[in-house]
Amino acid sequence: RHHGEKEGIMHPIGTVHYLVLSVALLLIGTFGVLTRRNIVVILMSIELILNAANINLIAFSRAVDNVNGQVFAIFVIAVAVAEAAVGLGILIALFRNKETVLADEVDLLKW
C-alpha cells in the first residue's frame, strides 16, 4: 500500500489496459500463425488477431466517446464468422482429399 492511499479503492480500467491486452492477443496470434503447422491452430490464431483488432476498436471508441469503433468491431466479427465458416469448409475438403490437416503437406494448388 502506498502512502496516503486508502484501502479498498479500485482504480478504473483505462485505455492503456485494453491496449496491453490487445498487444498480448496480437503477439500470441502472430506467434501461432508463424510457428504452427496445424491448419486449425492457424485459423484460431487468425481469430485471436482479429479479436485484438476488435479490442483496439472498442477501446478507442470508448476513449473518444463515439460508437464508430463499435460498429466497425461488429463488421470485423461478421468477417471473422465468414472466414471461419469458409476456412473450416476448405479444411474439411482438404482432410477428405489428403487425410491431413498439416499446412506443410497441403500441395493441391501446385502444378
Tab-separated table of N, CA, C and O in Angstrom:
chain	number	residue	atom	x	y	z
A	1	ARG	N	0.832	-1.179	0.000
A	1	ARG	CA	0.000	0.000	0.000
A	1	ARG	C	0.873	1.238	0.000
A	1	ARG	O	1.820	1.351	0.773
A	2	HIS	N	0.538	2.176	-0.872
A	2	HIS	CA	1.301	3.414	-0.960
A	2	HIS	C	0.860	4.384	0.126
A	2	HIS	O	-0.247	4.308	0.650
A	3	HIS	N	1.722	5.315	0.434
A	3	HIS	CA	1.431	6.317	1.465
A	3	HIS	C	0.264	7.204	1.020
A	3	HIS	O	0.269	7.742	-0.069
A	4	GLY	N	-0.736	7.318	1.834
A	4	GLY	CA	-1.878	8.176	1.532
A	4	GLY	C	-2.969	7.484	0.739
A	4	GLY	O	-4.000	8.081	0.469
A	5	GLU	N	-2.782	6.232	0.387
A	5	GLU	CA	-3.789	5.508	-0.399
A	5	GLU	C	-4.730	4.782	0.550
A	5	GLU	O	-4.306	4.087	1.468
A	6	LYS	N	-6.003	4.942	0.322
A	6	LYS	CA	-6.998	4.307	1.182
A	6	LYS	C	-7.195	2.858	0.767
A	6	LYS	O	-7.090	2.506	-0.398
A	7	GLU	N	-7.488	2.031	1.743
A	7	GLU	CA	-7.697	0.612	1.463
A	7	GLU	C	-9.065	0.406	0.820
A	7	GLU	O	-10.052	1.019	1.217
A	8	GLY	N	-9.136	-0.439	-0.210
A	8	GLY	CA	-10.403	-0.755	-0.844
A	8	GLY	C	-10.754	0.113	-2.037
A	8	GLY	O	-11.789	-0.078	-2.638
A	9	ILE	N	-9.916	1.079	-2.398
A	9	ILE	CA	-10.192	1.926	-3.557
A	9	ILE	C	-9.666	1.225	-4.803
A	9	ILE	O	-8.512	0.823	-4.857
A	10	MET	N	-10.541	1.084	-5.782
A	10	MET	CA	-10.137	0.438	-7.029
A	10	MET	C	-9.922	1.496	-8.097
A	10	MET	O	-10.672	2.454	-8.190
A	11	HIS	N	-8.896	1.305	-8.889
A	11	HIS	CA	-8.605	2.231	-9.972
A	11	HIS	C	-9.370	1.797	-11.220
A	11	HIS	O	-9.475	0.606	-11.503
A	12	PRO	N	-9.871	2.745	-11.983
A	12	PRO	CA	-10.634	2.371	-13.189
A	12	PRO	C	-9.721	1.780	-14.259
A	12	PRO	O	-8.530	2.067	-14.320
A	13	ILE	N	-10.319	0.945	-15.070
A	13	ILE	CA	-9.581	0.350	-16.185
A	13	ILE	C	-9.542	1.378	-17.306
A	13	ILE	O	-10.574	1.848	-17.781
A	14	GLY	N	-8.355	1.736	-17.742
A	14	GLY	CA	-8.185	2.756	-18.764
A	14	GLY	C	-7.878	2.162	-20.127
A	14	GLY	O	-7.808	0.936	-20.311
A	15	THR	N	-7.675	3.041	-21.071
A	15	THR	CA	-7.378	2.632	-22.441
A	15	THR	C	-6.074	1.844	-22.522
A	15	THR	O	-5.960	0.908	-23.316
A	16	VAL	N	-5.122	2.196	-21.685
A	16	VAL	CA	-3.829	1.512	-21.713
A	16	VAL	C	-3.992	0.028	-21.369
A	16	VAL	O	-3.336	-0.831	-21.972
A	17	HIS	N	-4.877	-0.285	-20.448
A	17	HIS	CA	-5.100	-1.684	-20.084
A	17	HIS	C	-5.641	-2.474	-21.282
A	17	HIS	O	-5.221	-3.609	-21.530
A	18	TYR	N	-6.560	-1.872	-22.002
A	18	TYR	CA	-7.103	-2.534	-23.195
A	18	TYR	C	-6.032	-2.712	-24.264
A	18	TYR	O	-5.993	-3.734	-24.953
A	19	LEU	N	-5.182	-1.720	-24.414
A	19	LEU	CA	-4.123	-1.815	-25.420
A	19	LEU	C	-3.105	-2.894	-25.065
A	19	LEU	O	-2.615	-3.602	-25.951
A	20	VAL	N	-2.796	-3.030	-23.787
A	20	VAL	CA	-1.865	-4.082	-23.367
A	20	VAL	C	-2.473	-5.455	-23.644
A	20	VAL	O	-1.795	-6.362	-24.156
A	21	LEU	N	-3.751	-5.635	-23.334
A	21	LEU	CA	-4.434	-6.896	-23.645
A	21	LEU	C	-4.441	-7.158	-25.146
A	21	LEU	O	-4.197	-8.281	-25.595
A	22	SER	N	-4.684	-6.110	-25.924
A	22	SER	CA	-4.717	-6.251	-27.378
A	22	SER	C	-3.352	-6.651	-27.932
A	22	SER	O	-3.265	-7.515	-28.813
A	23	VAL	N	-2.309	-6.039	-27.424
A	23	VAL	CA	-0.956	-6.387	-27.876
A	23	VAL	C	-0.624	-7.826	-27.504
A	23	VAL	O	-0.021	-8.561	-28.301
A	24	ALA	N	-1.043	-8.260	-26.312
A	24	ALA	CA	-0.790	-9.645	-25.906
A	24	ALA	C	-1.503	-10.625	-26.840
A	24	ALA	O	-0.910	-11.612	-27.286
A	25	LEU	N	-2.771	-10.341	-27.164
A	25	LEU	CA	-3.500	-11.207	-28.099
A	25	LEU	C	-2.868	-11.192	-29.488
A	25	LEU	O	-2.780	-12.231	-30.147
A	26	LEU	N	-2.433	-10.022	-29.932
A	26	LEU	CA	-1.792	-9.917	-31.241
A	26	LEU	C	-0.507	-10.733	-31.294
A	26	LEU	O	-0.244	-11.443	-32.271
A	27	LEU	N	0.293	-10.645	-30.241
A	27	LEU	CA	1.545	-11.409	-30.222
A	27	LEU	C	1.297	-12.916	-30.166
A	27	LEU	O	1.976	-13.681	-30.861
A	28	ILE	N	0.341	-13.341	-29.371
A	28	ILE	CA	0.012	-14.768	-29.297
A	28	ILE	C	-0.505	-15.262	-30.645
A	28	ILE	O	-0.115	-16.332	-31.129
A	29	GLY	N	-1.385	-14.481	-31.277
A	29	GLY	CA	-1.921	-14.861	-32.578
A	29	GLY	C	-0.861	-14.906	-33.654
A	29	GLY	O	-0.814	-15.841	-34.466
A	30	THR	N	0.012	-13.917	-33.680
A	30	THR	CA	1.091	-13.883	-34.670
A	30	THR	C	2.046	-15.057	-34.467
A	30	THR	O	2.465	-15.697	-35.429
A	31	PHE	N	2.364	-15.341	-33.220
A	31	PHE	CA	3.229	-16.487	-32.924
A	31	PHE	C	2.584	-17.787	-33.401
A	31	PHE	O	3.249	-18.643	-33.976
A	32	GLY	N	1.272	-17.910	-33.185
A	32	GLY	CA	0.573	-19.114	-33.619
A	32	GLY	C	0.543	-19.267	-35.126
A	32	GLY	O	0.698	-20.369	-35.647
A	33	VAL	N	0.339	-18.172	-35.837
A	33	VAL	CA	0.303	-18.238	-37.305
A	33	VAL	C	1.679	-18.594	-37.865
A	33	VAL	O	1.795	-19.376	-38.806
A	34	LEU	N	2.725	-18.025	-37.280
A	34	LEU	CA	4.064	-18.217	-37.839
A	34	LEU	C	4.719	-19.541	-37.453
A	34	LEU	O	5.586	-20.022	-38.180
A	35	THR	N	4.325	-20.130	-36.336
A	35	THR	CA	5.058	-21.305	-35.869
A	35	THR	C	4.286	-22.616	-35.955
A	35	THR	O	4.908	-23.679	-35.897
A	36	ARG	N	2.994	-22.593	-36.068
A	36	ARG	CA	2.221	-23.833	-36.043
A	36	ARG	C	2.034	-24.411	-37.427
A	36	ARG	O	1.999	-23.685	-38.420
A	37	ARG	N	1.899	-25.729	-37.482
A	37	ARG	CA	1.694	-26.418	-38.758
A	37	ARG	C	0.253	-26.855	-38.947
A	37	ARG	O	-0.189	-27.079	-40.064
A	38	ASN	N	-0.490	-26.996	-37.866
A	38	ASN	CA	-1.871	-27.451	-37.931
A	38	ASN	C	-2.764	-26.301	-38.420
A	38	ASN	O	-2.746	-25.203	-37.866
A	39	ILE	N	-3.555	-26.565	-39.442
A	39	ILE	CA	-4.369	-25.514	-40.047
A	39	ILE	C	-5.437	-25.016	-39.076
A	39	ILE	O	-5.763	-23.829	-39.067
A	40	VAL	N	-5.956	-25.894	-38.232
A	40	VAL	CA	-6.965	-25.479	-37.254
A	40	VAL	C	-6.368	-24.474	-36.273
A	40	VAL	O	-6.986	-23.458	-35.946
A	41	VAL	N	-5.155	-24.720	-35.809
A	41	VAL	CA	-4.494	-23.798	-34.892
A	41	VAL	C	-4.184	-22.480	-35.592
A	41	VAL	O	-4.293	-21.406	-34.992
A	42	ILE	N	-3.822	-22.536	-36.858
A	42	ILE	CA	-3.568	-21.313	-37.614
A	42	ILE	C	-4.840	-20.488	-37.732
A	42	ILE	O	-4.823	-19.258	-37.556
A	43	LEU	N	-5.973	-21.134	-38.004
A	43	LEU	CA	-7.250	-20.405	-38.077
A	43	LEU	C	-7.622	-19.793	-36.728
A	43	LEU	O	-8.113	-18.661	-36.672
A	44	MET	N	-7.380	-20.512	-35.643
A	44	MET	CA	-7.661	-19.950	-34.315
A	44	MET	C	-6.748	-18.771	-34.012
A	44	MET	O	-7.169	-17.798	-33.379
A	45	SER	N	-5.500	-18.837	-34.475
A	45	SER	CA	-4.577	-17.724	-34.266
A	45	SER	C	-5.018	-16.493	-35.047
A	45	SER	O	-4.888	-15.358	-34.556
A	46	ILE	N	-5.546	-16.692	-36.239
A	46	ILE	CA	-6.084	-15.567	-37.013
A	46	ILE	C	-7.269	-14.949	-36.280
A	46	ILE	O	-7.429	-13.718	-36.254
A	47	GLU	N	-8.096	-15.772	-35.658
A	47	GLU	CA	-9.217	-15.258	-34.861
A	47	GLU	C	-8.703	-14.426	-33.686
A	47	GLU	O	-9.298	-13.398	-33.333
A	48	LEU	N	-7.605	-14.842	-33.064
A	48	LEU	CA	-7.026	-14.050	-31.980
A	48	LEU	C	-6.563	-12.685	-32.477
A	48	LEU	O	-6.740	-11.671	-31.794
A	49	ILE	N	-5.967	-12.655	-33.657
A	49	ILE	CA	-5.513	-11.385	-34.227
A	49	ILE	C	-6.706	-10.471	-34.505
A	49	ILE	O	-6.663	-9.262	-34.224
A	50	LEU	N	-7.786	-11.035	-35.027
A	50	LEU	CA	-8.986	-10.232	-35.283
A	50	LEU	C	-9.609	-9.738	-33.971
A	50	LEU	O	-10.107	-8.605	-33.904
A	51	ASN	N	-9.565	-10.551	-32.925
A	51	ASN	CA	-10.066	-10.112	-31.627
A	51	ASN	C	-9.208	-8.999	-31.036
A	51	ASN	O	-9.721	-8.104	-30.359
A	52	ALA	N	-7.908	-9.043	-31.290
A	52	ALA	CA	-7.036	-7.953	-30.843
A	52	ALA	C	-7.420	-6.646	-31.535
A	52	ALA	O	-7.467	-5.588	-30.899
A	53	ALA	N	-7.729	-6.726	-32.819
A	53	ALA	CA	-8.177	-5.535	-33.540
A	53	ALA	C	-9.509	-5.035	-32.981
A	53	ALA	O	-9.712	-3.818	-32.836
A	54	ASN	N	-10.410	-5.954	-32.643
A	54	ASN	CA	-11.695	-5.557	-32.059
A	54	ASN	C	-11.512	-4.852	-30.724
A	54	ASN	O	-12.189	-3.863	-30.440
A	55	ILE	N	-10.612	-5.345	-29.896
A	55	ILE	CA	-10.373	-4.702	-28.600
A	55	ILE	C	-9.844	-3.289	-28.804
A	55	ILE	O	-10.247	-2.354	-28.103
A	56	ASN	N	-8.954	-3.106	-29.783
A	56	ASN	CA	-8.471	-1.758	-30.090
A	56	ASN	C	-9.604	-0.850	-30.547
A	56	ASN	O	-9.700	0.300	-30.115
A	57	LEU	N	-10.445	-1.346	-31.428
A	57	LEU	CA	-11.568	-0.540	-31.914
A	57	LEU	C	-12.491	-0.130	-30.775
A	57	LEU	O	-12.903	1.035	-30.685
A	58	ILE	N	-12.819	-1.056	-29.913
A	58	ILE	CA	-13.707	-0.763	-28.787
A	58	ILE	C	-13.036	0.188	-27.801
A	58	ILE	O	-13.665	1.112	-27.279
A	59	ALA	N	-11.753	-0.018	-27.518
A	59	ALA	CA	-11.046	0.841	-26.560
A	59	ALA	C	-10.994	2.283	-27.039
A	59	ALA	O	-11.279	3.212	-26.273
A	60	PHE	N	-10.647	2.479	-28.308
A	60	PHE	CA	-10.572	3.853	-28.800
A	60	PHE	C	-11.960	4.450	-28.984
A	60	PHE	O	-12.144	5.662	-28.832
A	61	SER	N	-12.937	3.626	-29.286
A	61	SER	CA	-14.310	4.104	-29.361
A	61	SER	C	-14.782	4.595	-27.996
A	61	SER	O	-15.445	5.621	-27.881
A	62	ARG	N	-14.396	3.859	-26.954
A	62	ARG	CA	-14.752	4.257	-25.593
A	62	ARG	C	-13.990	5.506	-25.169
A	62	ARG	O	-14.533	6.366	-24.472
A	63	ALA	N	-12.737	5.622	-25.609
A	63	ALA	CA	-11.906	6.763	-25.202
A	63	ALA	C	-12.414	8.082	-25.780
A	63	ALA	O	-12.361	9.109	-25.115
A	64	VAL	N	-12.897	8.059	-27.020
A	64	VAL	CA	-13.363	9.301	-27.646
A	64	VAL	C	-14.875	9.457	-27.540
A	64	VAL	O	-15.428	10.410	-28.076
A	65	ASP	N	-15.532	8.534	-26.835
A	65	ASP	CA	-16.981	8.574	-26.622
A	65	ASP	C	-17.740	8.645	-27.939
A	65	ASP	O	-18.544	9.535	-28.181
A	66	ASN	N	-17.432	7.666	-28.802
A	66	ASN	CA	-18.024	7.588	-30.126
A	66	ASN	C	-18.340	6.116	-30.403
A	66	ASN	O	-17.634	5.236	-29.946
A	67	VAL	N	-19.389	5.851	-31.171
A	67	VAL	CA	-19.775	4.459	-31.430
A	67	VAL	C	-19.211	3.926	-32.748
A	67	VAL	O	-19.468	2.778	-33.085
A	68	ASN	N	-18.454	4.704	-33.473
A	68	ASN	CA	-17.936	4.241	-34.766
A	68	ASN	C	-17.053	3.003	-34.621
A	68	ASN	O	-17.123	2.079	-35.435
A	69	GLY	N	-16.212	2.961	-33.611
A	69	GLY	CA	-15.356	1.799	-33.389
A	69	GLY	C	-16.148	0.553	-33.080
A	69	GLY	O	-15.793	-0.545	-33.492
A	70	GLN	N	-17.248	0.714	-32.361
A	70	GLN	CA	-18.088	-0.431	-32.033
A	70	GLN	C	-18.774	-0.979	-33.284
A	70	GLN	O	-18.906	-2.192	-33.448
A	71	VAL	N	-19.183	-0.090	-34.173
A	71	VAL	CA	-19.806	-0.524	-35.434
A	71	VAL	C	-18.791	-1.273	-36.286
A	71	VAL	O	-19.098	-2.335	-36.842
A	72	PHE	N	-17.571	-0.762	-36.368
A	72	PHE	CA	-16.528	-1.462	-37.119
A	72	PHE	C	-16.202	-2.807	-36.481
A	72	PHE	O	-15.922	-3.783	-37.189
A	73	ALA	N	-16.236	-2.876	-35.151
A	73	ALA	CA	-15.970	-4.154	-34.472
A	73	ALA	C	-17.024	-5.191	-34.837
A	73	ALA	O	-16.703	-6.370	-35.016
A	74	ILE	N	-18.271	-4.765	-34.963
A	74	ILE	CA	-19.329	-5.700	-35.369
A	74	ILE	C	-19.073	-6.201	-36.789
A	74	ILE	O	-19.258	-7.385	-37.081
A	75	PHE	N	-18.611	-5.317	-37.681
A	75	PHE	CA	-18.262	-5.754	-39.038
A	75	PHE	C	-17.094	-6.733	-39.017
A	75	PHE	O	-17.090	-7.717	-39.765
A	76	VAL	N	-16.107	-6.484	-38.164
A	76	VAL	CA	-14.965	-7.405	-38.063
A	76	VAL	C	-15.429	-8.763	-37.551
A	76	VAL	O	-14.965	-9.811	-38.020
A	77	ILE	N	-16.357	-8.771	-36.603
A	77	ILE	CA	-16.890	-10.037	-36.102
A	77	ILE	C	-17.614	-10.786	-37.214
A	77	ILE	O	-17.476	-12.007	-37.360
A	78	ALA	N	-18.379	-10.059	-38.035
A	78	ALA	CA	-19.089	-10.700	-39.153
A	78	ALA	C	-18.092	-11.289	-40.157
A	78	ALA	O	-18.291	-12.404	-40.660
A	79	VAL	N	-17.025	-10.571	-40.437
A	79	VAL	CA	-15.997	-11.081	-41.352
A	79	VAL	C	-15.302	-12.297	-40.739
A	79	VAL	O	-15.006	-13.272	-41.439
A	80	ALA	N	-15.066	-12.267	-39.429
A	80	ALA	CA	-14.420	-13.400	-38.765
A	80	ALA	C	-15.302	-14.645	-38.818
A	80	ALA	O	-14.798	-15.758	-39.005
A	81	VAL	N	-16.598	-14.474	-38.679
A	81	VAL	CA	-17.514	-15.610	-38.772
A	81	VAL	C	-17.491	-16.195	-40.180
A	81	VAL	O	-17.428	-17.413	-40.359
A	82	ALA	N	-17.523	-15.328	-41.176
A	82	ALA	CA	-17.472	-15.800	-42.563
A	82	ALA	C	-16.141	-16.496	-42.843
A	82	ALA	O	-16.101	-17.541	-43.503
A	83	GLU	N	-15.058	-15.928	-42.339
A	83	GLU	CA	-13.735	-16.530	-42.536
A	83	GLU	C	-13.668	-17.902	-41.881
A	83	GLU	O	-13.117	-18.855	-42.451
A	84	ALA	N	-14.229	-18.031	-40.692
A	84	ALA	CA	-14.208	-19.320	-40.002
A	84	ALA	C	-15.042	-20.353	-40.752
A	84	ALA	O	-14.625	-21.505	-40.891
A	85	ALA	N	-16.199	-19.954	-41.258
A	85	ALA	CA	-17.055	-20.892	-41.989
A	85	ALA	C	-16.385	-21.360	-43.277
A	85	ALA	O	-16.346	-22.564	-43.570
A	86	VAL	N	-15.845	-20.427	-44.039
A	86	VAL	CA	-15.177	-20.791	-45.293
A	86	VAL	C	-13.905	-21.588	-45.008
A	86	VAL	O	-13.620	-22.598	-45.673
A	87	GLY	N	-13.143	-21.148	-44.008
A	87	GLY	CA	-11.905	-21.856	-43.666
A	87	GLY	C	-12.150	-23.280	-43.216
A	87	GLY	O	-11.438	-24.200	-43.617
A	88	LEU	N	-13.161	-23.480	-42.396
A	88	LEU	CA	-13.462	-24.836	-41.952
A	88	LEU	C	-14.010	-25.695	-43.089
A	88	LEU	O	-13.733	-26.897	-43.149
A	89	GLY	N	-14.767	-25.087	-44.000
A	89	GLY	CA	-15.236	-25.830	-45.174
A	89	GLY	C	-14.082	-26.295	-46.042
A	89	GLY	O	-14.051	-27.448	-46.499
A	90	ILE	N	-13.133	-25.410	-46.267
A	90	ILE	CA	-11.942	-25.777	-47.042
A	90	ILE	C	-11.131	-26.834	-46.302
A	90	ILE	O	-10.617	-27.787	-46.903
A	91	LEU	N	-11.041	-26.690	-44.986
A	91	LEU	CA	-10.292	-27.653	-44.186
A	91	LEU	C	-10.918	-29.041	-44.251
A	91	LEU	O	-10.214	-30.052	-44.379
A	92	ILE	N	-12.229	-29.120	-44.205
A	92	ILE	CA	-12.911	-30.421	-44.311
A	92	ILE	C	-12.668	-31.040	-45.682
A	92	ILE	O	-12.397	-32.237	-45.801
A	93	ALA	N	-12.729	-30.220	-46.738
A	93	ALA	CA	-12.466	-30.729	-48.085
A	93	ALA	C	-11.021	-31.214	-48.216
A	93	ALA	O	-10.763	-32.259	-48.830
A	94	LEU	N	-10.083	-30.469	-47.641
A	94	LEU	CA	-8.685	-30.898	-47.683
A	94	LEU	C	-8.483	-32.198	-46.918
A	94	LEU	O	-7.737	-33.087	-47.358
A	95	PHE	N	-9.131	-32.315	-45.779
A	95	PHE	CA	-8.963	-33.539	-44.985
A	95	PHE	C	-9.539	-34.749	-45.711
A	95	PHE	O	-8.984	-35.848	-45.633
A	96	ARG	N	-10.635	-34.555	-46.421
A	96	ARG	CA	-11.215	-35.669	-47.178
A	96	ARG	C	-10.301	-36.105	-48.316
A	96	ARG	O	-10.213	-37.294	-48.638
A	97	ASN	N	-9.605	-35.152	-48.941
A	97	ASN	CA	-8.725	-35.487	-50.065
A	97	ASN	C	-7.347	-35.965	-49.618
A	97	ASN	O	-6.816	-36.923	-50.174
A	98	LYS	N	-6.746	-35.279	-48.675
A	98	LYS	CA	-5.364	-35.555	-48.282
A	98	LYS	C	-5.232	-36.335	-46.976
A	98	LYS	O	-4.153	-36.818	-46.656
A	99	GLU	N	-6.298	-36.390	-46.163
A	99	GLU	CA	-6.299	-37.044	-44.862
A	99	GLU	C	-5.244	-36.469	-43.922
A	99	GLU	O	-4.596	-37.191	-43.160
A	100	THR	N	-5.057	-35.156	-43.982
A	100	THR	CA	-4.150	-34.460	-43.077
A	100	THR	C	-4.636	-33.029	-42.886
A	100	THR	O	-5.336	-32.490	-43.750
A	101	VAL	N	-4.255	-32.448	-41.754
A	101	VAL	CA	-4.566	-31.041	-41.509
A	101	VAL	C	-3.286	-30.232	-41.295
A	101	VAL	O	-3.330	-29.126	-40.785
A	102	LEU	N	-2.169	-30.788	-41.710
A	102	LEU	CA	-0.899	-30.080	-41.589
A	102	LEU	C	-0.686	-29.201	-42.812
A	102	LEU	O	-0.831	-29.642	-43.948
A	103	ALA	N	-0.335	-27.957	-42.568
A	103	ALA	CA	-0.189	-26.981	-43.652
A	103	ALA	C	0.969	-27.335	-44.590
A	103	ALA	O	0.908	-27.034	-45.781
A	104	ASP	N	2.009	-27.979	-44.065
A	104	ASP	CA	3.167	-28.331	-44.908
A	104	ASP	C	2.834	-29.407	-45.932
A	104	ASP	O	3.457	-29.483	-46.988
A	105	GLU	N	1.879	-30.245	-45.641
A	105	GLU	CA	1.572	-31.374	-46.516
A	105	GLU	C	0.457	-31.076	-47.517
A	105	GLU	O	0.091	-31.946	-48.295
A	106	VAL	N	-0.069	-29.877	-47.493
A	106	VAL	CA	-1.145	-29.500	-48.408
A	106	VAL	C	-0.509	-28.848	-49.637
A	106	VAL	O	0.048	-27.768	-49.556
A	107	ASP	N	-0.574	-29.539	-50.769
A	107	ASP	CA	0.022	-29.010	-52.000
A	107	ASP	C	-0.912	-29.202	-53.178
A	107	ASP	O	-0.482	-29.482	-54.294
A	108	LEU	N	-2.212	-29.045	-52.959
A	108	LEU	CA	-3.189	-29.279	-54.027
A	108	LEU	C	-3.098	-28.247	-55.140
A	108	LEU	O	-3.460	-28.530	-56.269
A	109	LEU	N	-2.612	-27.044	-54.842
A	109	LEU	CA	-2.568	-25.992	-55.854
A	109	LEU	C	-1.259	-25.975	-56.626
A	109	LEU	O	-1.087	-25.148	-57.513
A	110	LYS	N	-0.345	-26.881	-56.305
A	110	LYS	CA	0.905	-26.926	-57.052
A	110	LYS	C	0.687	-27.612	-58.387
A	110	LYS	O	-0.095	-28.528	-58.516
A	111	TRP	N	1.458	-27.220	-59.410
A	111	TRP	CA	1.340	-27.790	-60.746
A	111	TRP	C	2.110	-29.045	-60.862
A	111	TRP	O	3.127	-29.346	-60.686
